[in-house]
Each structure stands twice: as C-alpha cells, then as structure tokens.
Short mmCIF file of C-alpha atoms and ligand atoms in Angstrom, two decimals:
data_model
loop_
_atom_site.label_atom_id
_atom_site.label_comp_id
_atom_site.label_asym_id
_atom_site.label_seq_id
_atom_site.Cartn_x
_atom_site.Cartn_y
_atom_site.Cartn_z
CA UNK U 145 160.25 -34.19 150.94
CA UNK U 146 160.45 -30.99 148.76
CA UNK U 147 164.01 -29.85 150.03
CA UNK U 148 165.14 -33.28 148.85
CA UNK U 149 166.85 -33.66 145.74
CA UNK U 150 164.95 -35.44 142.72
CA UNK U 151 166.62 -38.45 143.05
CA UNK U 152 166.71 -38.97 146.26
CA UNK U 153 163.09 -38.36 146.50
CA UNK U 154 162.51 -40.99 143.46
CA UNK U 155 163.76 -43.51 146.23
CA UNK U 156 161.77 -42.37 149.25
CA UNK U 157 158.95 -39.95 148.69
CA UNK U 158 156.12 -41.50 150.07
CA UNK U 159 157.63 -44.49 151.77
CA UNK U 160 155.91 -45.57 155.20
CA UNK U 161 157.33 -48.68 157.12
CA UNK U 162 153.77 -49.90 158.71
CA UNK U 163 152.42 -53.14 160.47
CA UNK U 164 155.21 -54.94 162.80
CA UNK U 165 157.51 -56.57 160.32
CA UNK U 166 158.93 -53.11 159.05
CA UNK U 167 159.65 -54.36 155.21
CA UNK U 168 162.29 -51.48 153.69
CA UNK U 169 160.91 -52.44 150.13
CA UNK U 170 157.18 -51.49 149.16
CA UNK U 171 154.99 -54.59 149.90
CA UNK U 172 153.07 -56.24 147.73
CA UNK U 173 149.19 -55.69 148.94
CA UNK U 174 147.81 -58.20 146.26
CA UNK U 175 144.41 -58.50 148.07
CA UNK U 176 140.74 -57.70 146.54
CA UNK U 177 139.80 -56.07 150.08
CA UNK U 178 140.72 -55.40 153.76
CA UNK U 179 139.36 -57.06 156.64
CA UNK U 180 136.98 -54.79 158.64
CA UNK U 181 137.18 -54.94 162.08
CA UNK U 182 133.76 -54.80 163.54
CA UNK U 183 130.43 -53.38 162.10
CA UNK U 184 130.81 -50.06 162.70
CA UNK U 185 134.61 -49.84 161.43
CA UNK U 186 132.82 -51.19 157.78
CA UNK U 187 130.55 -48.39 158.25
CA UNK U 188 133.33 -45.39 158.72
CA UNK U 189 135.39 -46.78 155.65
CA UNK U 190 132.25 -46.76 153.16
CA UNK U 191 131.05 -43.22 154.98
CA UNK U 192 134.69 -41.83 154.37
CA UNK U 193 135.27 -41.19 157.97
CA UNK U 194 137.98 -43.56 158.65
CA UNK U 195 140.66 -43.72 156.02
CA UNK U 196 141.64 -47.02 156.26
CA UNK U 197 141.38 -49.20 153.02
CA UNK U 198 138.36 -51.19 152.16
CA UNK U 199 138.21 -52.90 148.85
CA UNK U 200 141.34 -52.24 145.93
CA UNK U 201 138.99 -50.62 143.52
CA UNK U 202 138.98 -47.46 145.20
CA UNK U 203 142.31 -47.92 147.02
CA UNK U 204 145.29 -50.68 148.08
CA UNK U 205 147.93 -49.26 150.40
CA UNK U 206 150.57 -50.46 147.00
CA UNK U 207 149.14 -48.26 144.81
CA UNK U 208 148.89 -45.43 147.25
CA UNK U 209 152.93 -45.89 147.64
CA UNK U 210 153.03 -45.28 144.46
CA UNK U 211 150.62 -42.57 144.13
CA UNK U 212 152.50 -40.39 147.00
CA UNK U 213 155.78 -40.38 145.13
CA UNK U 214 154.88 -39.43 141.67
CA UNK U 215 152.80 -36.62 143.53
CA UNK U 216 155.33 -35.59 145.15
CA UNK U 217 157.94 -35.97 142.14
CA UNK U 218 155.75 -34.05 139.99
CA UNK U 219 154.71 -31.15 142.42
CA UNK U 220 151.27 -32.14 142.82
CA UNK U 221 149.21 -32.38 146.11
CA UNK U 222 148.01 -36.08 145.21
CA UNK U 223 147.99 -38.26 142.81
CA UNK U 224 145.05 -41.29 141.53
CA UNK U 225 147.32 -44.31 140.11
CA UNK U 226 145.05 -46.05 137.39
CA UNK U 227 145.47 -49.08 135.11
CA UNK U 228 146.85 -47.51 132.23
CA UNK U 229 147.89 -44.23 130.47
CA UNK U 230 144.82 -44.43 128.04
CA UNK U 231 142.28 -44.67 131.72
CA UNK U 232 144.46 -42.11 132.95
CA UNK U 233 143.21 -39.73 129.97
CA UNK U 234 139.43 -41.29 129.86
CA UNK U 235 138.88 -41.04 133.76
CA UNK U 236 140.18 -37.36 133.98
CA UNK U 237 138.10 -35.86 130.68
CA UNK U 238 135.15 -38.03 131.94
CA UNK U 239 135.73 -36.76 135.54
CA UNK U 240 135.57 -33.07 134.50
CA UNK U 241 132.75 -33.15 131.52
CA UNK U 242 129.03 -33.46 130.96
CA UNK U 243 126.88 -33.66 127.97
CA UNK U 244 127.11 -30.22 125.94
CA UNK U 245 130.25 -29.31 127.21
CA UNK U 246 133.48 -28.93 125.15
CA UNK U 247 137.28 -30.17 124.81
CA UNK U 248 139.88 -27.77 123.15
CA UNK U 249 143.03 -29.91 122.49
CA UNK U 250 146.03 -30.04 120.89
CA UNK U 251 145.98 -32.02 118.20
CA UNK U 252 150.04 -32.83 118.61
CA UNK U 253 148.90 -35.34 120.90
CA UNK U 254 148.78 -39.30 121.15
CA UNK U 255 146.72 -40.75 118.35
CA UNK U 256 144.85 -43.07 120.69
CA UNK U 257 143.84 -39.96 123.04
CA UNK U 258 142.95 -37.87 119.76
CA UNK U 259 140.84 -40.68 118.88
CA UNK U 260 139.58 -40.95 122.16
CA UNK U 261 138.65 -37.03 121.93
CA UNK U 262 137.10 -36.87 118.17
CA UNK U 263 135.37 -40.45 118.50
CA UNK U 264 134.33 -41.32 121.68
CA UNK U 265 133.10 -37.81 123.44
CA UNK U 266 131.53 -36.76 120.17
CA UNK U 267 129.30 -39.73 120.69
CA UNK U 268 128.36 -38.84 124.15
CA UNK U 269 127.71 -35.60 123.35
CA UNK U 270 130.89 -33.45 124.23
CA UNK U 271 132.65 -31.40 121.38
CA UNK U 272 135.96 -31.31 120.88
CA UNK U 273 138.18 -28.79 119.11
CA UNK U 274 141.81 -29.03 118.02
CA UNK U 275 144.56 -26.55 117.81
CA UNK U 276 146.94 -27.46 115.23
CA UNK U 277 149.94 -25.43 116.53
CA UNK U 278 150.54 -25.84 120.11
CA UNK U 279 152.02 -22.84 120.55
CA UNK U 280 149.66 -20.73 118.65
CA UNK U 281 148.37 -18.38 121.67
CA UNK U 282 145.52 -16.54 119.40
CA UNK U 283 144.20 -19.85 118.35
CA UNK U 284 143.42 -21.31 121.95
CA UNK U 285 142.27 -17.95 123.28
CA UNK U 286 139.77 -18.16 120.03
CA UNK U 287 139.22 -21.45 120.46
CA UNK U 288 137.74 -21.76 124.44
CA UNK U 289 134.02 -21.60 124.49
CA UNK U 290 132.08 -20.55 127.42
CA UNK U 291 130.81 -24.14 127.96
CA UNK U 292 134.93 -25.57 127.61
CA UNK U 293 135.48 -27.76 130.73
CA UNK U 294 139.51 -28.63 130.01
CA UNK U 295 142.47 -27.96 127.93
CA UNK U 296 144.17 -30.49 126.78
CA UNK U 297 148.41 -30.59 125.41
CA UNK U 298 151.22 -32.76 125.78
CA UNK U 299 154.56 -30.99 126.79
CA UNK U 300 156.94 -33.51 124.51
CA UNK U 301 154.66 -35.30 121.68
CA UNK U 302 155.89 -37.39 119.42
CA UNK U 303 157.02 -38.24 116.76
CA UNK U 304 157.35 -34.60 115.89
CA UNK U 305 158.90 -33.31 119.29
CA UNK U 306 157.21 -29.95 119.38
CA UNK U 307 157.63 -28.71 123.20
CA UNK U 308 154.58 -27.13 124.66
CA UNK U 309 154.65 -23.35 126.14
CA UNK U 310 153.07 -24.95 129.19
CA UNK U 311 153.02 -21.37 131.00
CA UNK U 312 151.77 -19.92 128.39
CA UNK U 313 148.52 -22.34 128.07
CA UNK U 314 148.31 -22.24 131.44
CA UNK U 315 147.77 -18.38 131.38
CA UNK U 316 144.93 -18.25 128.81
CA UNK U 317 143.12 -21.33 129.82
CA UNK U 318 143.39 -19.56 133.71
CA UNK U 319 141.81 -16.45 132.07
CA UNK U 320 138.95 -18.09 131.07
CA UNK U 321 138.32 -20.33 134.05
CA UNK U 322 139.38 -23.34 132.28
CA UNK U 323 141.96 -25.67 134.18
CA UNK U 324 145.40 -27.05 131.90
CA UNK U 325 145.82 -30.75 131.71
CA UNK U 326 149.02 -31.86 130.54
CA UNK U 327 150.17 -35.47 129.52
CA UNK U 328 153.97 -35.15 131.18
CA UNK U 329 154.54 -39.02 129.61
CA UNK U 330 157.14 -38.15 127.09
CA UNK U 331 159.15 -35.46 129.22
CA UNK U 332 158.47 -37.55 133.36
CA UNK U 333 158.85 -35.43 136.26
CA UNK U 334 162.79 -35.63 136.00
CA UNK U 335 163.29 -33.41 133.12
CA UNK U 336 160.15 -31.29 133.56
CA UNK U 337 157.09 -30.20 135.96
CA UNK U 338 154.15 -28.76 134.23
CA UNK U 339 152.43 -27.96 137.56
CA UNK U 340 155.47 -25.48 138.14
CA UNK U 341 154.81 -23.63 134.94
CA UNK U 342 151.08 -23.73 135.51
CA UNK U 343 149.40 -26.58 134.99
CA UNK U 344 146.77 -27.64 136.68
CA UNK U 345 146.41 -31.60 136.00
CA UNK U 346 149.55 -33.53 134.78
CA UNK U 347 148.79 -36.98 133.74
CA UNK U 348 151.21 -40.10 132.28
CA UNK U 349 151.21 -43.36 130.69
CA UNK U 350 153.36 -44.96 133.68
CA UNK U 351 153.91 -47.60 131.21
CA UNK U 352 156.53 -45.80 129.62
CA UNK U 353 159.39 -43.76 131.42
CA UNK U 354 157.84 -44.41 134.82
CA UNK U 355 157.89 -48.39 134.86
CA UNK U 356 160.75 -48.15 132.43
CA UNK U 357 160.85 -51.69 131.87
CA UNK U 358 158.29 -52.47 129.25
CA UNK U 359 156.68 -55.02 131.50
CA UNK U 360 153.58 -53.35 132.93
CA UNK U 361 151.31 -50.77 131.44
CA UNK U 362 149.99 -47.96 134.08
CA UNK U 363 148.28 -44.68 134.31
CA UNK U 364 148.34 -41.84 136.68
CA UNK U 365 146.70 -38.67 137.40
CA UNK U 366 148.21 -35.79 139.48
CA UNK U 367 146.35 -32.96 140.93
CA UNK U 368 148.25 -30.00 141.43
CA UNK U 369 145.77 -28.85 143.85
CA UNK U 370 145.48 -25.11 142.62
CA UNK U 371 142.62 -24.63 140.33
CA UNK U 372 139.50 -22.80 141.99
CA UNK U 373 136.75 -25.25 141.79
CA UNK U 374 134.62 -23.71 144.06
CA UNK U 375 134.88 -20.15 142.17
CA UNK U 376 133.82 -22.34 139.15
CA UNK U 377 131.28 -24.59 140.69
CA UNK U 378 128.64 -24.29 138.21
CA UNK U 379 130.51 -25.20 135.24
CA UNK U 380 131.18 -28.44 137.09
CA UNK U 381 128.41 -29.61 138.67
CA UNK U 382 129.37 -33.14 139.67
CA UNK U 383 131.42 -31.53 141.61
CA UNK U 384 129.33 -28.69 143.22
CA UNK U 385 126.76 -31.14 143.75
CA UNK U 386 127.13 -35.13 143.73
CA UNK U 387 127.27 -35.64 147.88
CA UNK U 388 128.80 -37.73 149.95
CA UNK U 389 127.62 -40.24 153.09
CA UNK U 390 127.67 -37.09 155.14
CA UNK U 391 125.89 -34.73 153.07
CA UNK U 392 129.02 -32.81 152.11
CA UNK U 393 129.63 -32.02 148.38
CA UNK U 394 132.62 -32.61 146.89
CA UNK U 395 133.92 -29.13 146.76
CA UNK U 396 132.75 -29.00 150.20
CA UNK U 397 135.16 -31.33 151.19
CA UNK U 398 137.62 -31.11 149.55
CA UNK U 399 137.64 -27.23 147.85
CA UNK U 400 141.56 -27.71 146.38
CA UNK U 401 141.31 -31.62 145.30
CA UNK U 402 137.94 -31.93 144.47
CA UNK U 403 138.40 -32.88 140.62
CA UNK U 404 140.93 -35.62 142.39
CA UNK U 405 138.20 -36.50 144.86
CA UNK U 406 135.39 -36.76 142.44
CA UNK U 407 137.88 -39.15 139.97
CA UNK U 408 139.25 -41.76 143.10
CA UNK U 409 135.35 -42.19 144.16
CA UNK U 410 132.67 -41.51 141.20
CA UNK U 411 135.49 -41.72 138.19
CA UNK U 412 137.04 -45.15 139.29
CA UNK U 413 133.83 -46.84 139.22
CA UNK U 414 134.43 -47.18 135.30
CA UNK U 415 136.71 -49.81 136.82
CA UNK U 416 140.12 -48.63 135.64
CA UNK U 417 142.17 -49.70 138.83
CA UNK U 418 145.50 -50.99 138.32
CA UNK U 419 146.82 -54.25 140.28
CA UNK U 420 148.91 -53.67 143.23
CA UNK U 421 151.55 -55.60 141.37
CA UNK U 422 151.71 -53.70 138.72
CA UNK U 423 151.74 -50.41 141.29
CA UNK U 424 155.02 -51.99 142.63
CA UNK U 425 156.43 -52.72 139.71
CA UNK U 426 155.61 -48.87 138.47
CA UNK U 427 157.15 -47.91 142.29
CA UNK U 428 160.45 -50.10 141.27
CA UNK U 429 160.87 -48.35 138.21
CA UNK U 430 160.79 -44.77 139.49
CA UNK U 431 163.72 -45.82 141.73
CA UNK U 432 166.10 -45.34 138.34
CA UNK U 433 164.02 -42.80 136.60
CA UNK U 434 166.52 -40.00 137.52
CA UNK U 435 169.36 -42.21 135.79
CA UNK U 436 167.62 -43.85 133.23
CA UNK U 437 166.06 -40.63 131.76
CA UNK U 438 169.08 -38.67 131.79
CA UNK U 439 171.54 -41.52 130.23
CA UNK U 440 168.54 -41.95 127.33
CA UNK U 441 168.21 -38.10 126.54
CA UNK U 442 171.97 -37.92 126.21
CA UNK U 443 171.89 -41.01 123.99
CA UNK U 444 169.28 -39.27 122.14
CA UNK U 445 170.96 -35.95 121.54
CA UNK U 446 173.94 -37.96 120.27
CA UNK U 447 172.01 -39.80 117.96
CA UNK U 448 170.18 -37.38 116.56
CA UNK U 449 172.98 -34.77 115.78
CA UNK U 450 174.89 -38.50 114.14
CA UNK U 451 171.63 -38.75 112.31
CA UNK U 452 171.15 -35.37 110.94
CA UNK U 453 174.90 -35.68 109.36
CA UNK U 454 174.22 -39.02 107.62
CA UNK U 455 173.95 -38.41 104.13
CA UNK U 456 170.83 -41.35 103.71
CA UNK U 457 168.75 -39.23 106.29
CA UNK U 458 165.76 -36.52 104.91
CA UNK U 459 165.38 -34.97 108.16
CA UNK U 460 165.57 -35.73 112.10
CA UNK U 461 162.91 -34.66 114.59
CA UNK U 462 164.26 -33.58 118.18
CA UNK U 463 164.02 -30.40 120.04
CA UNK U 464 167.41 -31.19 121.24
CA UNK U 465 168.72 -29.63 117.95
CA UNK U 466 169.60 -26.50 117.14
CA UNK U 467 167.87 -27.00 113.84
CA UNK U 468 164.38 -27.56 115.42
CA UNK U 469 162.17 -24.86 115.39
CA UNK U 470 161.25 -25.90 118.92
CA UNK U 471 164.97 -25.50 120.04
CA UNK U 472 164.31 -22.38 122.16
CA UNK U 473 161.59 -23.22 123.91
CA UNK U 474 163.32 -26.56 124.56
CA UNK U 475 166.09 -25.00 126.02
CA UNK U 476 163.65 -22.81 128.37
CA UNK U 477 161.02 -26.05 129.73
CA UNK U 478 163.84 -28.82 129.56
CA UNK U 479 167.50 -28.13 130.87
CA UNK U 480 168.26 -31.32 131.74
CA UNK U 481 167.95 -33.25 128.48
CA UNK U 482 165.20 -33.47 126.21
CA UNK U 483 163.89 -36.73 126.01
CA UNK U 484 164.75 -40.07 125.00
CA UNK U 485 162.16 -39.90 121.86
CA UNK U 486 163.02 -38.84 118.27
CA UNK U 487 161.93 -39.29 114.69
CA UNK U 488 164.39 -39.92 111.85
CA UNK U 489 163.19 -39.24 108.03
CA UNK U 490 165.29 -41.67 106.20
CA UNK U 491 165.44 -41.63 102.18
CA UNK U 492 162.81 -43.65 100.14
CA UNK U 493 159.65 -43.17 101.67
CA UNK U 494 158.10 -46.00 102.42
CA UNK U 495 160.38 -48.36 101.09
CA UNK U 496 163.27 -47.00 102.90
CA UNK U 497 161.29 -46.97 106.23
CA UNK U 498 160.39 -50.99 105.85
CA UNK U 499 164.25 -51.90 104.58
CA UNK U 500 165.56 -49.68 107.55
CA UNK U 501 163.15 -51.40 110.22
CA UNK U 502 163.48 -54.95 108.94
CA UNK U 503 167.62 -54.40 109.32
CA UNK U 504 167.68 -53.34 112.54
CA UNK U 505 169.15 -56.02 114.58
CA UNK U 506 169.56 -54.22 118.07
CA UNK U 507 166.60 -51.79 118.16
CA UNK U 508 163.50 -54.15 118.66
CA UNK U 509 160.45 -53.50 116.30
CA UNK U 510 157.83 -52.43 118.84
CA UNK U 511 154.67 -50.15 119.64
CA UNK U 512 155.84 -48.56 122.76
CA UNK U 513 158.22 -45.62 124.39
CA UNK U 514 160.60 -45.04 127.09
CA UNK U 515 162.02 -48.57 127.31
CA UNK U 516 165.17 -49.50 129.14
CA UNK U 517 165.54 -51.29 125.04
CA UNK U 518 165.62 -48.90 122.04
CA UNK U 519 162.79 -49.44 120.05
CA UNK U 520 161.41 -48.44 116.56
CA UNK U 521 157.99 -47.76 114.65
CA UNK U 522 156.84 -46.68 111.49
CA UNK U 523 153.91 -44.37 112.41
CA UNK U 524 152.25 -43.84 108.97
CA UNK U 525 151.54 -48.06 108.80
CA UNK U 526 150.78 -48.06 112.86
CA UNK U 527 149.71 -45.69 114.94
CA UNK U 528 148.12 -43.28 112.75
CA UNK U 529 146.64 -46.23 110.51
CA UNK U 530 143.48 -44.15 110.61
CA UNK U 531 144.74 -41.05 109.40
CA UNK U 532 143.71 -40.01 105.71
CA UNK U 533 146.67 -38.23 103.81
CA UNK U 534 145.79 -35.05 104.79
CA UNK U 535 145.98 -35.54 107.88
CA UNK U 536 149.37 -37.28 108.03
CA UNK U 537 150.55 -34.54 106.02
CA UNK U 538 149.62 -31.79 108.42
CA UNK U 539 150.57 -33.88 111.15
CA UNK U 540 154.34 -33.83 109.40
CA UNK U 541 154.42 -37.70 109.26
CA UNK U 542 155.54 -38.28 106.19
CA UNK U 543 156.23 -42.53 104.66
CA UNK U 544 159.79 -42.45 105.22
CA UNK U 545 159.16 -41.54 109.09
CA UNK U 546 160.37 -43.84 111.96
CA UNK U 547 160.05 -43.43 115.64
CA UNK U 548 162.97 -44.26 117.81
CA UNK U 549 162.82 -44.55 121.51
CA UNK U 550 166.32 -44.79 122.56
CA UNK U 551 167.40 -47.11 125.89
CA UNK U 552 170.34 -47.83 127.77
CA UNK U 553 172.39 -49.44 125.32
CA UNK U 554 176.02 -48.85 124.47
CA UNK U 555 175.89 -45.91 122.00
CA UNK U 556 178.20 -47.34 119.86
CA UNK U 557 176.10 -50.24 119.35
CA UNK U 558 173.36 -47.94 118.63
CA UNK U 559 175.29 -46.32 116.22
CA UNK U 560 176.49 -49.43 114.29
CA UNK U 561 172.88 -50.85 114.04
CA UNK U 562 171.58 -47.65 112.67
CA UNK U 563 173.98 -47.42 110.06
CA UNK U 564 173.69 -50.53 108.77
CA UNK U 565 170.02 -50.03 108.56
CA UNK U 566 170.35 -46.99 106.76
CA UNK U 567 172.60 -48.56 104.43
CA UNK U 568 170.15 -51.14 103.94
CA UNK U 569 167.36 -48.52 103.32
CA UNK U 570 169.65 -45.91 100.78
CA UNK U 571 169.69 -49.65 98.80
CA UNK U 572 165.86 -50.87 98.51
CA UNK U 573 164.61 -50.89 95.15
CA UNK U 574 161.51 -50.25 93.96
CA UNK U 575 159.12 -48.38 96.69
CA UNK U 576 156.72 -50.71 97.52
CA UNK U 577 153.21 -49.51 98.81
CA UNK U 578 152.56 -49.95 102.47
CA UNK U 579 149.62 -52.66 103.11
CA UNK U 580 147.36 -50.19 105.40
CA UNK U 581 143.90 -51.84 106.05
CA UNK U 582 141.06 -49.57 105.39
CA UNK U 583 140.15 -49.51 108.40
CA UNK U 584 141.75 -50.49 111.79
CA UNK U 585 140.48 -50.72 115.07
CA UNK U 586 142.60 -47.89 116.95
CA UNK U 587 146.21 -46.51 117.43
CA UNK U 588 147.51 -49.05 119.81
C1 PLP D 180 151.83 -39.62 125.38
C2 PLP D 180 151.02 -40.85 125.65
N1 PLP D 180 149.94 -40.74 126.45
C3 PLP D 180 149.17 -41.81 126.71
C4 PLP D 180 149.45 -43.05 126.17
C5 PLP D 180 148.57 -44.21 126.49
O1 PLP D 180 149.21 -44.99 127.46
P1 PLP D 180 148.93 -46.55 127.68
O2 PLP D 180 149.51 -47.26 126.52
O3 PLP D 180 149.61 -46.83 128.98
O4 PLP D 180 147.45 -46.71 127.75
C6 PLP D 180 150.57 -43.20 125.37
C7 PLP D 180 150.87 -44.52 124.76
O5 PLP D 180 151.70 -44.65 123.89
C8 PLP D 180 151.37 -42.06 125.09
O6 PLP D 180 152.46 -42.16 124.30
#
C-alpha cells in the first residue's frame, strides 16, 4: 500500500474481506479462542506451522487488522497491538533486556514510563541512565555502555514540546550496536515517521491520537524490521537462544523481526493483550487520524501564537513557534503541523493555574491527550506528583504550568473559554499552596 497516499491508506491498509459474508467494516472477533479443526490442525497452530489463530492472547484476526495498518502507516514491517501505551513500553524494554543490562533514556519522556525506567527495572536489576537534553549528541554517545540493550526518546514530549533529532539518535545508538526506540504517541504516523529517520522501534499509546476518541486505552509496538539482531546476537540472548517447537531460534526464524517475534510469543505472556473491541475501536479511529490530527495542530498553532500575545500569559510551550528553541528542528521532522499538544505558563503560579482550570467551561479537566475534546492539566499537582522541586525545575514545569490538548472544537470557542479563564486567573488573590500528597502512587 506504500504508493498510496496517507489517508487513503488510514482507511484500507491492511483490510482483508475473509469468510463468506464479505463484511466491508472490520469485524468484531470478540472470542477467547478459535475452533481447531482436528488434532493435528491444534498441533500446527501451537508448533507455529500453520498461521491460523488459536487463542486471543497471542493473536485475534481484530487486532491483527489493526496491527497491519499502523505498520504499514508508520513504515514498519509489523506491528504487536497491546492493551495499552504503558504495556506497549513494559513489553518492548522487557522484551529486549536481562538482568545487568542497561537503559539510556531521555528523560523528556512520559512520567509514568520514567517511572517505569528509574523504579521498576532498577529493582530487577537493569540500570537506567537519563539524558537531560535530547538533543545533546556528546551526552548519549557518553552515555551508552557496552552492556546498553535500547535507547529510549520520544519525538514530541510534553508538556515542554522539545522535538527529538530522531536521525541523529538513530546514528549514534547504530554506532554502538544499540537499536532506537521511539514513543511516536504525541507526533502519530500522520505528521511524522521515526522509522524513516532511523529508528528502529516506534511505539504509541493508541489511546491517544490513534483511537482519538477518549474511549479506549491501547498500546502498540512497530518493528521497523532493520536492526541486525543476528550481528548482535549475544547481547540479546533471548533472542539468539530461547527456541521454538521446531528447534529454530528466534533469530533463526525470523533474522529481521526477531525482537517482534520474541515480544508476540515470550513478551505477551505478561498478559498485556488488548480486547478485540477495543482493537476495532483503535481501527475506527485511525480512519480520521489524517483529518483529525491536522485540524488539531492548526488549532494548536493558532492558539498558541493567541496565547503568547495575551498579556496574563508567562510563557507558551510549542515547537510550532518561532520563539521555541525547538523551532528548527520542528520545521525539519514535522512539516505538516506540529501537534495538537501545548503548555501555557499563565501568571500566578499556582494560584493562577487552579483559577484558570476551575474557569474553563469548554476545555474538560482531564488526565489524557489527543482527544477529539480539548482538555487541560496542571502537571506539577498530577502527573509529576512525585517529582521533588528539583526535578520539576529542571524538567521546566514550573506551578503556573497547564497542559492543553486541543480537539476539534470551533476555535473561536476555544478562544473565548481561554480568555475568560485567564481573566479569571490574572484576578485570584492570594496564591494558595497546592495540596500534593507526599507520596502518590504513580503518574497516571
Ligand atoms: C507519550 C506517552 N506514552 C505512553 C503513555 C502511556 O499510555 P497509556 O495511558 O495508554 O498506558 C502516555 C500516556 O499519557 C503518553 O503520553
């Protein structure tokens, strides 16, 4: 489907009209398993030598609709749909690490996957690093061990919209035999392809831009089907060595997808499979992304230049501007917009940020992204709960920081609720400190 236009491919990539009724939309497979013919047929599904479907763990005809089309969206040779973005990021670190290896991430990224990272895999023994400046070349080159198994980034992360130099990354992680993994959630396939600068594992929260609805959550994984495994075998030896029913290692068998391989049948025994509803609903939503993605960046752009002139804002965060430092390299990895994500510094601190968000009338108060419905957080008090000062600091997410996620409304609308918010902020009193708990549970 490659000499197919984005859009049009967003409607058919991947499509197959099986079984005798011919149904034009995706069905529905909402079944725990698949009837086996005979004895022998149960036999060639669990020995992998008849690719039919056998139970919806490992694979439902639904999610594999869906799987095809991002692949194919996002220039990859496959694709592993799981349950959400968070299993998305868990399967594929888990997937490509042992004990004594080691991460070097951004740390721009998702709080709950730099949790993830500094919590969880220091516990089962797998260090992490962090680079604070994504697009600090000399500090990933000094920061990639001889024992790192994946480098981690996110090409649009919020709230401070810094855009990644995927091909960049890609080039010094390559050098040292280290594949790129990119988390494409914030940017989706339609406004930018890390496998075509590079990288080597693109994965999303399909909750967000994909589904585009904010009724589902979802997680996928696409393997761009170009990093060397078998040239690096011994760095990962669940893949050079965990065999199959017929004797076959996985690089054996599959030497371009073997990470994939390894993650649809050891990985997704950690049980992160989505339902086949939800795989349809994902499938629905990637019908509009084209649309949807393109209307919200222009929304966004609008906004934030409106924003930056109003004389109750500190600051606006958005690589769309020409006042962001990451304007250039916007310009180079995103032509076609730059996102429907931005952060607004409004005046008074706290204060201001909790009279702002409690006026807003038609931007719902809400922890998620890329919804057709604008939305708005206050990071400091939510998602980075955990962080000490310091760290919110260096992160640049200062108490009068809000996150909007702009949807499909009518800009004017938009426009009018936002001002009236700010006006609402420039007149709260006396700051008032935010309640944060000592300690929370995690960035939701
Ligand atoms: C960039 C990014 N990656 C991953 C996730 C996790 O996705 P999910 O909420 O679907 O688990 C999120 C959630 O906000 C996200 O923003």
């Amino acid at each position: 489907m490659s000499t197919l236009g984005f859009s049009t491919r967003q409607l058919h990539a991947g499509d197959e009209h099986d079984g005798p009724h011919r149904p034009r939309a995706t069905p529905i497979h909402l079944t725990a398993g698949f009837v086996f013919d005979d004895f022998d047929q149960a036999h060639s599904r669990f020995a992998g030598t008849d690719d039919g479907f056998s139970y919806t763990r490992v694979g439902n005809p639904t999610n594999a609709a869906a799987e095809r089309r991002i692949a194919d969206l996002e220039s990859g040779t496959g694709a592993l749909l799981v349950s959400t973005g968070q299993a998305a990021v868990a399967t594929t670190i888990l997937a490509l690490v042992n004990t004594g290896d080691h991460v070097l991430s951004s740390s721009s990224i998702y709080e709950g996957t730099r949790e993830l990272l500094r919590d969880d895999l220091a516990r089962l023994g797998v260090a992490v690093d962090f680079v604070s400046d994504p697009n600090d070349s000399a500090a990933w080159a000094a920061g990639i061990r001889p024992n790192t198994r994946l480098v981690f980034a996110e090409s649009i992360p919020n709230p401070k919209n810094d855009v990644l130099d995927i091909a960049a990354l890609a080039g010094i992680a390559h050098r040292n035999g280290v594949p790129l993994v990119v988390d494409n959630t914030l940017a989706t396939p339609y406004l930018l392809r890390p496998i075509e600068h590079g990288a080597d594992i693109v994965i999303h929260s399909a909750s967000k831009f994909l589904a585009g609805h904010g009724t589902v959550l979802g997680g996928v994984i696409v393997d761009a089907g170009s990093f060397p495994w078998v040239a690096h075998a011994a760095a990962y030896p669940q893949l050079a060595e965990t065999r199959g029913p017929d004797g076959r290692t996985v690089v054996e068998r599959s030497p371009h997808t073997a990470f994939l391989e390894f993650a649809r049948r050891v990985a997704m025994r950690y049980g992160p499979a989505p339902s086949p509803l939800n795989a349809f609903l994902i499938l629905q939503g990637i019908e509009t992304l084209s649309l949807r993605v393109q209307r919200q960046s222009d929304s966004a752009l609008h906004l934030a230049q409106w924003l930056e002139r109003h004389p109750h804002v500190e600051s606006v965060d958005y690589s769309g501007l020409a006042s962001s430092p990451h304007h250039a390299l916007a310009e180079r990895y995103l032509p076609r917009g730059y996102g429907g994500v931005l952060a607004v510094t409004v005046r008074g601190g706290t204060a201001g940020a909790r009279a702002f968000t409690n006026a807003l009338r038609v931007f719902t108060r809400m922890t998620h992204l890329g919804d057709v419905r604008s939305l708005v957080l206050h990071p400091a008090t939510t998602t980075h709960v955990l962080r000490d000062a310091d760290e919110l600091a260096a992160g640049g997410i200062g108490p009068g920081l809000l996150r909007l996620s702009i949807g499909l409304e009518d800009l004017p609308d938009l426009i009018a609720d936002l001002d009236q918010a700010l006006t609402a902020a420039a007149q709260a009193s006396e700051p008032v400190p935010a309640q944060v708990p000592e300690r929370a549970l995690a960035a939701v």
